[in-house]
């Protein structure tokens, strides 16, 4: 028998033996996977954005199948309709969760927060934040390099050319949280969309004392506490010279907006306020 024939026969024998060994090893150590994971994954939008807190849609599907309830499990892209389908497929009830949206808590535009220096480096918020306080006197505000824009997979956030601040598109934002993670200054927050997409929030994260914060930005929160005193629902707290509105307690009465002396509290998507004339005020007082 020739050397070539012996080599071929030997290789075939080794291949067959290896295949048999691998088969028995695979059978012994195989992990049974719940077929419902594939079903749930098929119901998800497939964005793999990580906004749910799990490593992609597959991770969320595994968590949903293995969990006894769907409490705390939510797909921000698909929202309530998608979670209802998942719940139906698993024979469970989907917990109702209010839709959220990314909110930029900085009003330090060019007019309110003038530049004190010029940044001449790589256009990255993370890099600029690690190097120094920024090109303005506020060490807390937006750096305007657009890391949040680059992180968004849904084209829902852009830098406003006039203000040089991020602007969120209400119709495109799915509250995946990618922009929140990308911002080194933590000025972007996920908040409840609110009834009729109406929101009230403190558009500032500056924790400096009032005089210092106001000197750096004309629209900064100075921690005076007037908004907290005015709120009838105890939705506002003031800590570290900064006011914060709890969106779970806020009833959108907007009394805090009028009470804020610097205009740091913003109201979004509300109808214009009615302005009473002096004559009407006089008549009301006389009555």
PDB file of C-alpha atoms in Angstrom:
ATOM      1  CA  UNK A   1       0.000   0.000   0.000  1.00  0.00           C
ATOM      2  CA  UNK A   2       1.361   3.399  -0.950  1.00  0.00           C
ATOM      3  CA  UNK A   3       2.315   6.072   1.563  1.00  0.00           C
ATOM      4  CA  UNK A   4      -0.384   8.426   0.206  1.00  0.00           C
ATOM      5  CA  UNK A   5      -3.136   5.838   0.729  1.00  0.00           C
ATOM      6  CA  UNK A   6      -1.958   5.135   4.272  1.00  0.00           C
ATOM      7  CA  UNK A   7      -1.929   8.870   5.045  1.00  0.00           C
ATOM      8  CA  UNK A   8      -5.446   9.364   3.702  1.00  0.00           C
ATOM      9  CA  UNK A   9      -6.804   6.363   5.616  1.00  0.00           C
ATOM     10  CA  UNK A  10      -5.089   7.541   8.826  1.00  0.00           C
ATOM     11  CA  UNK A  11      -6.499  11.077   8.517  1.00  0.00           C
ATOM     12  CA  UNK A  12     -10.001   9.734   7.858  1.00  0.00           C
ATOM     13  CA  UNK A  13      -9.758   7.448  10.892  1.00  0.00           C
ATOM     14  CA  UNK A  14      -8.559  10.310  13.095  1.00  0.00           C
ATOM     15  CA  UNK A  15     -11.389  12.535  11.785  1.00  0.00           C
ATOM     16  CA  UNK A  16     -14.035   9.877  12.489  1.00  0.00           C
ATOM     17  CA  UNK A  17     -12.738   9.188  15.992  1.00  0.00           C
ATOM     18  CA  UNK A  18     -12.541  12.948  16.765  1.00  0.00           C
ATOM     19  CA  UNK A  19     -16.086  13.482  15.476  1.00  0.00           C
ATOM     20  CA  UNK A  20     -17.399  10.688  17.701  1.00  0.00           C
ATOM     21  CA  UNK A  21     -15.585  12.091  20.727  1.00  0.00           C
ATOM     22  CA  UNK A  22     -16.866  15.622  20.060  1.00  0.00           C
ATOM     23  CA  UNK A  23     -20.408  14.301  19.649  1.00  0.00           C
ATOM     24  CA  UNK A  24     -20.408  12.558  23.026  1.00  0.00           C
ATOM     25  CA  UNK A  25     -18.758  15.556  24.717  1.00  0.00           C
ATOM     26  CA  UNK A  26     -21.363  17.900  23.202  1.00  0.00           C
ATOM     27  CA  UNK A  27     -24.193  15.657  24.352  1.00  0.00           C
ATOM     28  CA  UNK A  28     -22.807  15.446  27.885  1.00  0.00           C
ATOM     29  CA  UNK A  29     -22.159  19.164  28.353  1.00  0.00           C
ATOM     30  CA  UNK A  30     -24.907  20.676  26.203  1.00  0.00           C
ATOM     31  CA  UNK A  31     -27.014  23.425  27.767  1.00  0.00           C
ATOM     32  CA  UNK A  32     -30.729  23.299  27.132  1.00  0.00           C
ATOM     33  CA  UNK A  33     -32.002  26.740  26.110  1.00  0.00           C
ATOM     34  CA  UNK A  34     -35.593  27.741  26.564  1.00  0.00           C
ATOM     35  CA  UNK A  35     -37.172  28.033  23.086  1.00  0.00           C
ATOM     36  CA  UNK A  36     -39.212  30.991  24.351  1.00  0.00           C
ATOM     37  CA  UNK A  37     -36.059  33.127  24.304  1.00  0.00           C
ATOM     38  CA  UNK A  38     -36.050  33.025  20.502  1.00  0.00           C
ATOM     39  CA  UNK A  39     -39.746  33.874  20.444  1.00  0.00           C
ATOM     40  CA  UNK A  40     -39.323  36.899  22.727  1.00  0.00           C
ATOM     41  CA  UNK A  41     -36.252  38.079  20.838  1.00  0.00           C
ATOM     42  CA  UNK A  42     -38.271  37.992  17.632  1.00  0.00           C
ATOM     43  CA  UNK A  43     -40.846  40.325  19.199  1.00  0.00           C
ATOM     44  CA  UNK A  44     -38.213  42.921  20.146  1.00  0.00           C
ATOM     45  CA  UNK A  45     -37.203  45.688  17.705  1.00  0.00           C
ATOM     46  CA  UNK A  46     -33.627  44.418  17.355  1.00  0.00           C
ATOM     47  CA  UNK A  47     -32.009  47.792  18.048  1.00  0.00           C
ATOM     48  CA  UNK A  48     -29.503  46.269  20.515  1.00  0.00           C
ATOM     49  CA  UNK A  49     -29.083  49.729  22.031  1.00  0.00           C
ATOM     50  CA  UNK A  50     -28.616  48.544  25.612  1.00  0.00           C
ATOM     51  CA  UNK A  51     -31.176  51.036  26.888  1.00  0.00           C
ATOM     52  CA  UNK A  52     -32.982  48.255  28.740  1.00  0.00           C
ATOM     53  CA  UNK A  53     -29.902  47.623  30.858  1.00  0.00           C
ATOM     54  CA  UNK A  54     -29.154  44.247  29.268  1.00  0.00           C
ATOM     55  CA  UNK A  55     -26.556  43.319  26.616  1.00  0.00           C
ATOM     56  CA  UNK A  56     -28.770  43.734  23.589  1.00  0.00           C
ATOM     57  CA  UNK A  57     -32.187  42.340  22.737  1.00  0.00           C
ATOM     58  CA  UNK A  58     -31.016  38.765  23.348  1.00  0.00           C
ATOM     59  CA  UNK A  59     -30.066  39.664  26.896  1.00  0.00           C
ATOM     60  CA  UNK A  60     -33.451  41.240  27.555  1.00  0.00           C
ATOM     61  CA  UNK A  61     -35.216  38.198  26.094  1.00  0.00           C
ATOM     62  CA  UNK A  62     -33.281  35.863  28.397  1.00  0.00           C
ATOM     63  CA  UNK A  63     -34.040  38.050  31.413  1.00  0.00           C
ATOM     64  CA  UNK A  64     -37.748  38.191  30.553  1.00  0.00           C
ATOM     65  CA  UNK A  65     -38.016  34.420  30.167  1.00  0.00           C
ATOM     66  CA  UNK A  66     -36.054  33.590  33.327  1.00  0.00           C
ATOM     67  CA  UNK A  67     -37.767  36.177  35.518  1.00  0.00           C
ATOM     68  CA  UNK A  68     -40.996  35.313  37.326  1.00  0.00           C
ATOM     69  CA  UNK A  69     -42.435  38.749  36.521  1.00  0.00           C
ATOM     70  CA  UNK A  70     -41.703  41.514  34.033  1.00  0.00           C
ATOM     71  CA  UNK A  71     -41.302  44.040  36.832  1.00  0.00           C
ATOM     72  CA  UNK A  72     -38.425  46.364  35.985  1.00  0.00           C
ATOM     73  CA  UNK A  73     -37.938  44.870  32.513  1.00  0.00           C
ATOM     74  CA  UNK A  74     -38.689  47.356  29.762  1.00  0.00           C
ATOM     75  CA  UNK A  75     -37.698  47.848  26.136  1.00  0.00           C
ATOM     76  CA  UNK A  76     -37.378  51.626  25.673  1.00  0.00           C
ATOM     77  CA  UNK A  77     -37.425  51.371  21.879  1.00  0.00           C
ATOM     78  CA  UNK A  78     -40.530  49.215  21.547  1.00  0.00           C
ATOM     79  CA  UNK A  79     -42.245  50.731  24.568  1.00  0.00           C
ATOM     80  CA  UNK A  80     -45.492  49.492  26.086  1.00  0.00           C
ATOM     81  CA  UNK A  81     -46.856  47.872  22.859  1.00  0.00           C
ATOM     82  CA  UNK A  82     -43.788  45.630  22.529  1.00  0.00           C
ATOM     83  CA  UNK A  83     -43.794  44.688  26.207  1.00  0.00           C
ATOM     84  CA  UNK A  84     -47.485  43.795  25.939  1.00  0.00           C
ATOM     85  CA  UNK A  85     -46.646  41.335  23.138  1.00  0.00           C
ATOM     86  CA  UNK A  86     -43.807  39.881  25.212  1.00  0.00           C
ATOM     87  CA  UNK A  87     -46.100  39.502  28.208  1.00  0.00           C
ATOM     88  CA  UNK A  88     -48.722  37.757  26.070  1.00  0.00           C
ATOM     89  CA  UNK A  89     -46.123  35.365  24.666  1.00  0.00           C
ATOM     90  CA  UNK A  90     -44.965  34.460  28.176  1.00  0.00           C
ATOM     91  CA  UNK A  91     -48.424  34.392  29.702  1.00  0.00           C
ATOM     92  CA  UNK A  92     -47.677  37.224  32.102  1.00  0.00           C
ATOM     93  CA  UNK A  93     -48.755  40.758  32.791  1.00  0.00           C
ATOM     94  CA  UNK A  94     -46.658  43.701  31.642  1.00  0.00           C
ATOM     95  CA  UNK A  95     -46.162  46.340  34.313  1.00  0.00           C
ATOM     96  CA  UNK A  96     -47.262  49.763  33.140  1.00  0.00           C
ATOM     97  CA  UNK A  97     -44.359  52.203  32.893  1.00  0.00           C
ATOM     98  CA  UNK A  98     -44.525  55.832  31.945  1.00  0.00           C
ATOM     99  CA  UNK A  99     -42.703  56.644  28.690  1.00  0.00           C
ATOM    100  CA  UNK A 100     -39.474  58.562  29.176  1.00  0.00           C
ATOM    101  CA  UNK A 101     -37.420  60.994  27.159  1.00  0.00           C
ATOM    102  CA  UNK A 102     -33.911  62.413  27.324  1.00  0.00           C
ATOM    103  CA  UNK A 103     -33.761  65.915  28.813  1.00  0.00           C
ATOM    104  CA  UNK A 104     -30.759  68.228  28.526  1.00  0.00           C
ATOM    105  CA  UNK A 105     -30.352  70.008  31.853  1.00  0.00           C
ATOM    106  CA  UNK A 106     -28.168  72.905  30.744  1.00  0.00           C
ATOM    107  CA  UNK A 107     -29.197  76.342  29.546  1.00  0.00           C
ATOM    108  CA  UNK A 108     -25.672  77.678  29.219  1.00  0.00           C
ATOM    109  CA  UNK A 109     -25.933  79.040  25.713  1.00  0.00           C
ATOM    110  CA  UNK A 110     -23.504  81.618  24.320  1.00  0.00           C
ATOM    111  CA  UNK A 111     -25.539  84.494  25.742  1.00  0.00           C
ATOM    112  CA  UNK A 112     -25.976  83.094  29.251  1.00  0.00           C
ATOM    113  CA  UNK A 113     -22.540  81.537  29.612  1.00  0.00           C
ATOM    114  CA  UNK A 114     -19.821  83.472  27.761  1.00  0.00           C
ATOM    115  CA  UNK A 115     -16.527  81.841  26.899  1.00  0.00           C
ATOM    116  CA  UNK A 116     -13.470  82.574  28.993  1.00  0.00           C
ATOM    117  CA  UNK A 117     -11.019  80.491  26.951  1.00  0.00           C
ATOM    118  CA  UNK A 118     -10.757  78.612  23.667  1.00  0.00           C
ATOM    119  CA  UNK A 119     -10.446  74.830  23.547  1.00  0.00           C
ATOM    120  CA  UNK A 120      -8.082  73.761  20.755  1.00  0.00           C
ATOM    121  CA  UNK A 121      -7.998  69.993  21.066  1.00  0.00           C
ATOM    122  CA  UNK A 122      -9.795  66.851  19.968  1.00  0.00           C
ATOM    123  CA  UNK A 123     -13.524  67.456  19.589  1.00  0.00           C
ATOM    124  CA  UNK A 124     -14.642  65.157  22.353  1.00  0.00           C
ATOM    125  CA  UNK A 125     -16.523  66.034  25.525  1.00  0.00           C
ATOM    126  CA  UNK A 126     -14.846  63.157  27.370  1.00  0.00           C
ATOM    127  CA  UNK A 127     -11.368  64.400  26.470  1.00  0.00           C
ATOM    128  CA  UNK A 128     -12.119  68.058  27.189  1.00  0.00           C
ATOM    129  CA  UNK A 129     -13.745  67.171  30.514  1.00  0.00           C
ATOM    130  CA  UNK A 130     -10.690  65.183  31.576  1.00  0.00           C
ATOM    131  CA  UNK A 131      -8.314  68.014  30.671  1.00  0.00           C
ATOM    132  CA  UNK A 132      -9.873  71.038  32.352  1.00  0.00           C
ATOM    133  CA  UNK A 133     -13.115  72.718  33.430  1.00  0.00           C
ATOM    134  CA  UNK A 134     -14.076  73.799  29.924  1.00  0.00           C
ATOM    135  CA  UNK A 135     -14.016  76.971  27.856  1.00  0.00           C
ATOM    136  CA  UNK A 136     -16.445  78.801  30.169  1.00  0.00           C
ATOM    137  CA  UNK A 137     -16.435  79.618  33.867  1.00  0.00           C
ATOM    138  CA  UNK A 138     -18.988  76.868  34.544  1.00  0.00           C
ATOM    139  CA  UNK A 139     -17.331  73.549  35.289  1.00  0.00           C
ATOM    140  CA  UNK A 140     -20.658  71.676  35.230  1.00  0.00           C
ATOM    141  CA  UNK A 141     -22.318  72.695  31.961  1.00  0.00           C
ATOM    142  CA  UNK A 142     -22.384  71.263  28.456  1.00  0.00           C
ATOM    143  CA  UNK A 143     -19.072  71.193  26.605  1.00  0.00           C
ATOM    144  CA  UNK A 144     -20.744  71.178  23.198  1.00  0.00           C
ATOM    145  CA  UNK A 145     -18.472  68.667  21.448  1.00  0.00           C
ATOM    146  CA  UNK A 146     -21.339  66.339  20.535  1.00  0.00           C
ATOM    147  CA  UNK A 147     -20.452  63.029  22.206  1.00  0.00           C
ATOM    148  CA  UNK A 148     -24.166  62.568  22.861  1.00  0.00           C
ATOM    149  CA  UNK A 149     -24.960  63.139  19.184  1.00  0.00           C
ATOM    150  CA  UNK A 150     -22.440  60.488  18.121  1.00  0.00           C
ATOM    151  CA  UNK A 151     -23.814  58.010  20.674  1.00  0.00           C
ATOM    152  CA  UNK A 152     -27.452  58.267  19.529  1.00  0.00           C
ATOM    153  CA  UNK A 153     -28.452  55.511  17.094  1.00  0.00           C
ATOM    154  CA  UNK A 154     -31.811  57.072  16.338  1.00  0.00           C
ATOM    155  CA  UNK A 155     -30.761  60.540  15.104  1.00  0.00           C
ATOM    156  CA  UNK A 156     -32.764  62.027  17.970  1.00  0.00           C
ATOM    157  CA  UNK A 157     -30.270  64.542  19.318  1.00  0.00           C
ATOM    158  CA  UNK A 158     -28.357  67.318  17.561  1.00  0.00           C
ATOM    159  CA  UNK A 159     -26.327  70.364  18.494  1.00  0.00           C
ATOM    160  CA  UNK A 160     -28.307  73.562  18.007  1.00  0.00           C
ATOM    161  CA  UNK A 161     -26.170  75.851  15.800  1.00  0.00           C
ATOM    162  CA  UNK A 162     -27.410  78.938  17.651  1.00  0.00           C
ATOM    163  CA  UNK A 163     -27.063  77.846  21.274  1.00  0.00           C
ATOM    164  CA  UNK A 164     -24.368  75.166  20.739  1.00  0.00           C
ATOM    165  CA  UNK A 165     -26.369  72.961  23.114  1.00  0.00           C
ATOM    166  CA  UNK A 166     -27.863  69.515  22.425  1.00  0.00           C
ATOM    167  CA  UNK A 167     -31.487  69.521  21.327  1.00  0.00           C
ATOM    168  CA  UNK A 168     -33.639  66.389  21.649  1.00  0.00           C
ATOM    169  CA  UNK A 169     -36.263  65.474  19.047  1.00  0.00           C
ATOM    170  CA  UNK A 170     -39.335  64.331  21.012  1.00  0.00           C
ATOM    171  CA  UNK A 171     -40.615  62.213  18.126  1.00  0.00           C
ATOM    172  CA  UNK A 172     -37.363  60.309  17.575  1.00  0.00           C
ATOM    173  CA  UNK A 173     -36.073  59.835  21.123  1.00  0.00           C
ATOM    174  CA  UNK A 174     -36.698  56.316  22.451  1.00  0.00           C
ATOM    175  CA  UNK A 175     -35.057  56.888  25.861  1.00  0.00           C
ATOM    176  CA  UNK A 176     -32.363  54.292  25.250  1.00  0.00           C
ATOM    177  CA  UNK A 177     -30.007  56.216  27.524  1.00  0.00           C
ATOM    178  CA  UNK A 178     -27.006  56.166  25.170  1.00  0.00           C
ATOM    179  CA  UNK A 179     -26.652  59.949  25.339  1.00  0.00           C
ATOM    180  CA  UNK A 180     -26.906  59.840  29.131  1.00  0.00           C
ATOM    181  CA  UNK A 181     -23.956  57.449  29.317  1.00  0.00           C
ATOM    182  CA  UNK A 182     -21.946  59.428  26.753  1.00  0.00           C
ATOM    183  CA  UNK A 183     -22.171  62.762  28.615  1.00  0.00           C
ATOM    184  CA  UNK A 184     -19.218  63.159  31.028  1.00  0.00           C
ATOM    185  CA  UNK A 185     -20.938  66.057  32.811  1.00  0.00           C
ATOM    186  CA  UNK A 186     -24.173  64.109  33.534  1.00  0.00           C
ATOM    187  CA  UNK A 187     -26.333  66.932  32.212  1.00  0.00           C
ATOM    188  CA  UNK A 188     -28.625  64.585  30.250  1.00  0.00           C
ATOM    189  CA  UNK A 189     -31.303  62.766  32.213  1.00  0.00           C
ATOM    190  CA  UNK A 190     -34.137  60.386  31.369  1.00  0.00           C
ATOM    191  CA  UNK A 191     -37.388  61.841  32.682  1.00  0.00           C
ATOM    192  CA  UNK A 192     -41.057  61.031  32.241  1.00  0.00           C
ATOM    193  CA  UNK A 193     -42.438  62.436  29.008  1.00  0.00           C
ATOM    194  CA  UNK A 194     -45.374  63.754  30.965  1.00  0.00           C
ATOM    195  CA  UNK A 195     -49.008  64.265  30.067  1.00  0.00           C
ATOM    196  CA  UNK A 196     -49.246  65.654  26.523  1.00  0.00           C
ATOM    197  CA  UNK A 197     -45.428  65.632  26.468  1.00  0.00           C
ATOM    198  CA  UNK A 198     -45.385  68.453  29.025  1.00  0.00           C
ATOM    199  CA  UNK A 199     -42.435  68.638  31.388  1.00  0.00           C
ATOM    200  CA  UNK A 200     -41.055  70.929  34.080  1.00  0.00           C
ATOM    201  CA  UNK A 201     -37.435  70.559  35.146  1.00  0.00           C
ATOM    202  CA  UNK A 202     -34.467  72.473  36.515  1.00  0.00           C
ATOM    203  CA  UNK A 203     -32.277  73.188  33.499  1.00  0.00           C
ATOM    204  CA  UNK A 204     -29.028  73.385  35.453  1.00  0.00           C
ATOM    205  CA  UNK A 205     -26.609  71.043  37.232  1.00  0.00           C
ATOM    206  CA  UNK A 206     -24.252  73.650  38.716  1.00  0.00           C
ATOM    207  CA  UNK A 207     -23.532  72.900  42.388  1.00  0.00           C
ATOM    208  CA  UNK A 208     -21.500  76.026  43.089  1.00  0.00           C
ATOM    209  CA  UNK A 209     -22.791  78.597  45.544  1.00  0.00           C
ATOM    210  CA  UNK A 210     -25.304  81.062  44.185  1.00  0.00           C
ATOM    211  CA  UNK A 211     -22.986  83.997  43.526  1.00  0.00           C
ATOM    212  CA  UNK A 212     -20.359  81.825  41.834  1.00  0.00           C
ATOM    213  CA  UNK A 213     -22.922  79.965  39.722  1.00  0.00           C
ATOM    214  CA  UNK A 214     -24.681  83.163  38.641  1.00  0.00           C
ATOM    215  CA  UNK A 215     -21.378  84.785  37.683  1.00  0.00           C
ATOM    216  CA  UNK A 216     -20.568  81.839  35.431  1.00  0.00           C
ATOM    217  CA  UNK A 217     -24.038  81.633  33.880  1.00  0.00           C
ATOM    218  CA  UNK A 218     -26.941  84.080  34.011  1.00  0.00           C
ATOM    219  CA  UNK A 219     -29.471  81.219  33.890  1.00  0.00           C
ATOM    220  CA  UNK A 220     -27.878  79.084  36.610  1.00  0.00           C
ATOM    221  CA  UNK A 221     -29.735  77.726  39.617  1.00  0.00           C
ATOM    222  CA  UNK A 222     -28.527  79.624  42.692  1.00  0.00           C
ATOM    223  CA  UNK A 223     -30.066  77.271  45.256  1.00  0.00           C
ATOM    224  CA  UNK A 224     -32.261  79.970  46.793  1.00  0.00           C
ATOM    225  CA  UNK A 225     -35.052  77.491  47.559  1.00  0.00           C
ATOM    226  CA  UNK A 226     -37.908  79.735  46.407  1.00  0.00           C
ATOM    227  CA  UNK A 227     -39.169  77.019  44.073  1.00  0.00           C
ATOM    228  CA  UNK A 228     -39.240  74.440  46.879  1.00  0.00           C
ATOM    229  CA  UNK A 229     -41.240  76.800  49.111  1.00  0.00           C
ATOM    230  CA  UNK A 230     -43.693  77.487  46.303  1.00  0.00           C
ATOM    231  CA  UNK A 231     -44.293  73.824  45.348  1.00  0.00           C
ATOM    232  CA  UNK A 232     -47.506  72.509  46.967  1.00  0.00           C
ATOM    233  CA  UNK A 233     -46.612  68.860  46.209  1.00  0.00           C
ATOM    234  CA  UNK A 234     -43.174  68.691  47.869  1.00  0.00           C
ATOM    235  CA  UNK A 235     -41.685  67.685  44.527  1.00  0.00           C
ATOM    236  CA  UNK A 236     -38.639  69.966  44.783  1.00  0.00           C
ATOM    237  CA  UNK A 237     -35.572  69.472  46.924  1.00  0.00           C
ATOM    238  CA  UNK A 238     -32.474  71.658  47.212  1.00  0.00           C
ATOM    239  CA  UNK A 239     -29.170  69.926  47.887  1.00  0.00           C
ATOM    240  CA  UNK A 240     -25.623  71.144  47.294  1.00  0.00           C
ATOM    241  CA  UNK A 241     -26.900  74.556  46.151  1.00  0.00           C
ATOM    242  CA  UNK A 242     -28.983  72.941  43.404  1.00  0.00           C
ATOM    243  CA  UNK A 243     -32.733  72.428  43.073  1.00  0.00           C
ATOM    244  CA  UNK A 244     -34.147  69.223  41.631  1.00  0.00           C
ATOM    245  CA  UNK A 245     -37.723  68.397  40.621  1.00  0.00           C
ATOM    246  CA  UNK A 246     -38.917  64.833  41.223  1.00  0.00           C
ATOM    247  CA  UNK A 247     -40.944  64.040  38.099  1.00  0.00           C
ATOM    248  CA  UNK A 248     -42.862  61.320  39.984  1.00  0.00           C
ATOM    249  CA  UNK A 249     -44.254  63.926  42.408  1.00  0.00           C
ATOM    250  CA  UNK A 250     -44.547  66.929  40.078  1.00  0.00           C
ATOM    251  CA  UNK A 251     -48.116  67.789  39.032  1.00  0.00           C
ATOM    252  CA  UNK A 252     -47.081  70.349  36.406  1.00  0.00           C
ATOM    253  CA  UNK A 253     -48.659  73.293  38.218  1.00  0.00           C
ATOM    254  CA  UNK A 254     -45.711  75.481  37.087  1.00  0.00           C
ATOM    255  CA  UNK A 255     -45.693  77.631  40.208  1.00  0.00           C
ATOM    256  CA  UNK A 256     -41.977  76.976  40.559  1.00  0.00           C
ATOM    257  CA  UNK A 257     -41.339  78.374  37.078  1.00  0.00           C
ATOM    258  CA  UNK A 258     -42.708  81.758  38.083  1.00  0.00           C
ATOM    259  CA  UNK A 259     -40.890  81.686  41.420  1.00  0.00           C
ATOM    260  CA  UNK A 260     -37.414  81.071  39.963  1.00  0.00           C
ATOM    261  CA  UNK A 261     -35.490  84.380  39.865  1.00  0.00           C
ATOM    262  CA  UNK A 262     -32.963  83.228  37.240  1.00  0.00           C
ATOM    263  CA  UNK A 263     -35.221  81.335  34.846  1.00  0.00           C
ATOM    264  CA  UNK A 264     -33.407  78.076  35.570  1.00  0.00           C
ATOM    265  CA  UNK A 265     -36.667  76.082  35.642  1.00  0.00           C
ATOM    266  CA  UNK A 266     -38.034  75.281  32.199  1.00  0.00           C
ATOM    267  CA  UNK A 267     -41.540  74.378  31.089  1.00  0.00           C
ATOM    268  CA  UNK A 268     -41.886  72.401  27.856  1.00  0.00           C
ATOM    269  CA  UNK A 269     -44.865  72.012  25.503  1.00  0.00           C
ATOM    270  CA  UNK A 270     -47.234  74.111  27.623  1.00  0.00           C
ATOM    271  CA  UNK A 271     -49.676  76.586  26.051  1.00  0.00           C
ATOM    272  CA  UNK A 272     -48.765  80.274  26.434  1.00  0.00           C
ATOM    273  CA  UNK A 273     -49.602  81.749  29.802  1.00  0.00           C
ATOM    274  CA  UNK A 274     -52.497  84.168  30.002  1.00  0.00           C
ATOM    275  CA  UNK A 275     -51.297  87.698  30.688  1.00  0.00           C
ATOM    276  CA  UNK A 276     -53.658  89.805  32.707  1.00  0.00           C
ATOM    277  CA  UNK A 277     -53.826  93.484  31.880  1.00  0.00           C
ATOM    278  CA  UNK A 278     -53.653  96.154  34.560  1.00  0.00           C
ATOM    279  CA  UNK A 279     -57.334  96.951  34.032  1.00  0.00           C
ATOM    280  CA  UNK A 280     -58.376  93.328  34.566  1.00  0.00           C
ATOM    281  CA  UNK A 281     -56.208  93.071  37.673  1.00  0.00           C
ATOM    282  CA  UNK A 282     -57.787  96.239  39.097  1.00  0.00           C
ATOM    283  CA  UNK A 283     -61.299  94.925  38.460  1.00  0.00           C
ATOM    284  CA  UNK A 284     -60.461  91.581  40.072  1.00  0.00           C
ATOM    285  CA  UNK A 285     -59.016  93.294  43.132  1.00  0.00           C
ATOM    286  CA  UNK A 286     -62.092  95.546  43.496  1.00  0.00           C
ATOM    287  CA  UNK A 287     -64.366  92.531  43.285  1.00  0.00           C
TER     288      UNK A 287
END
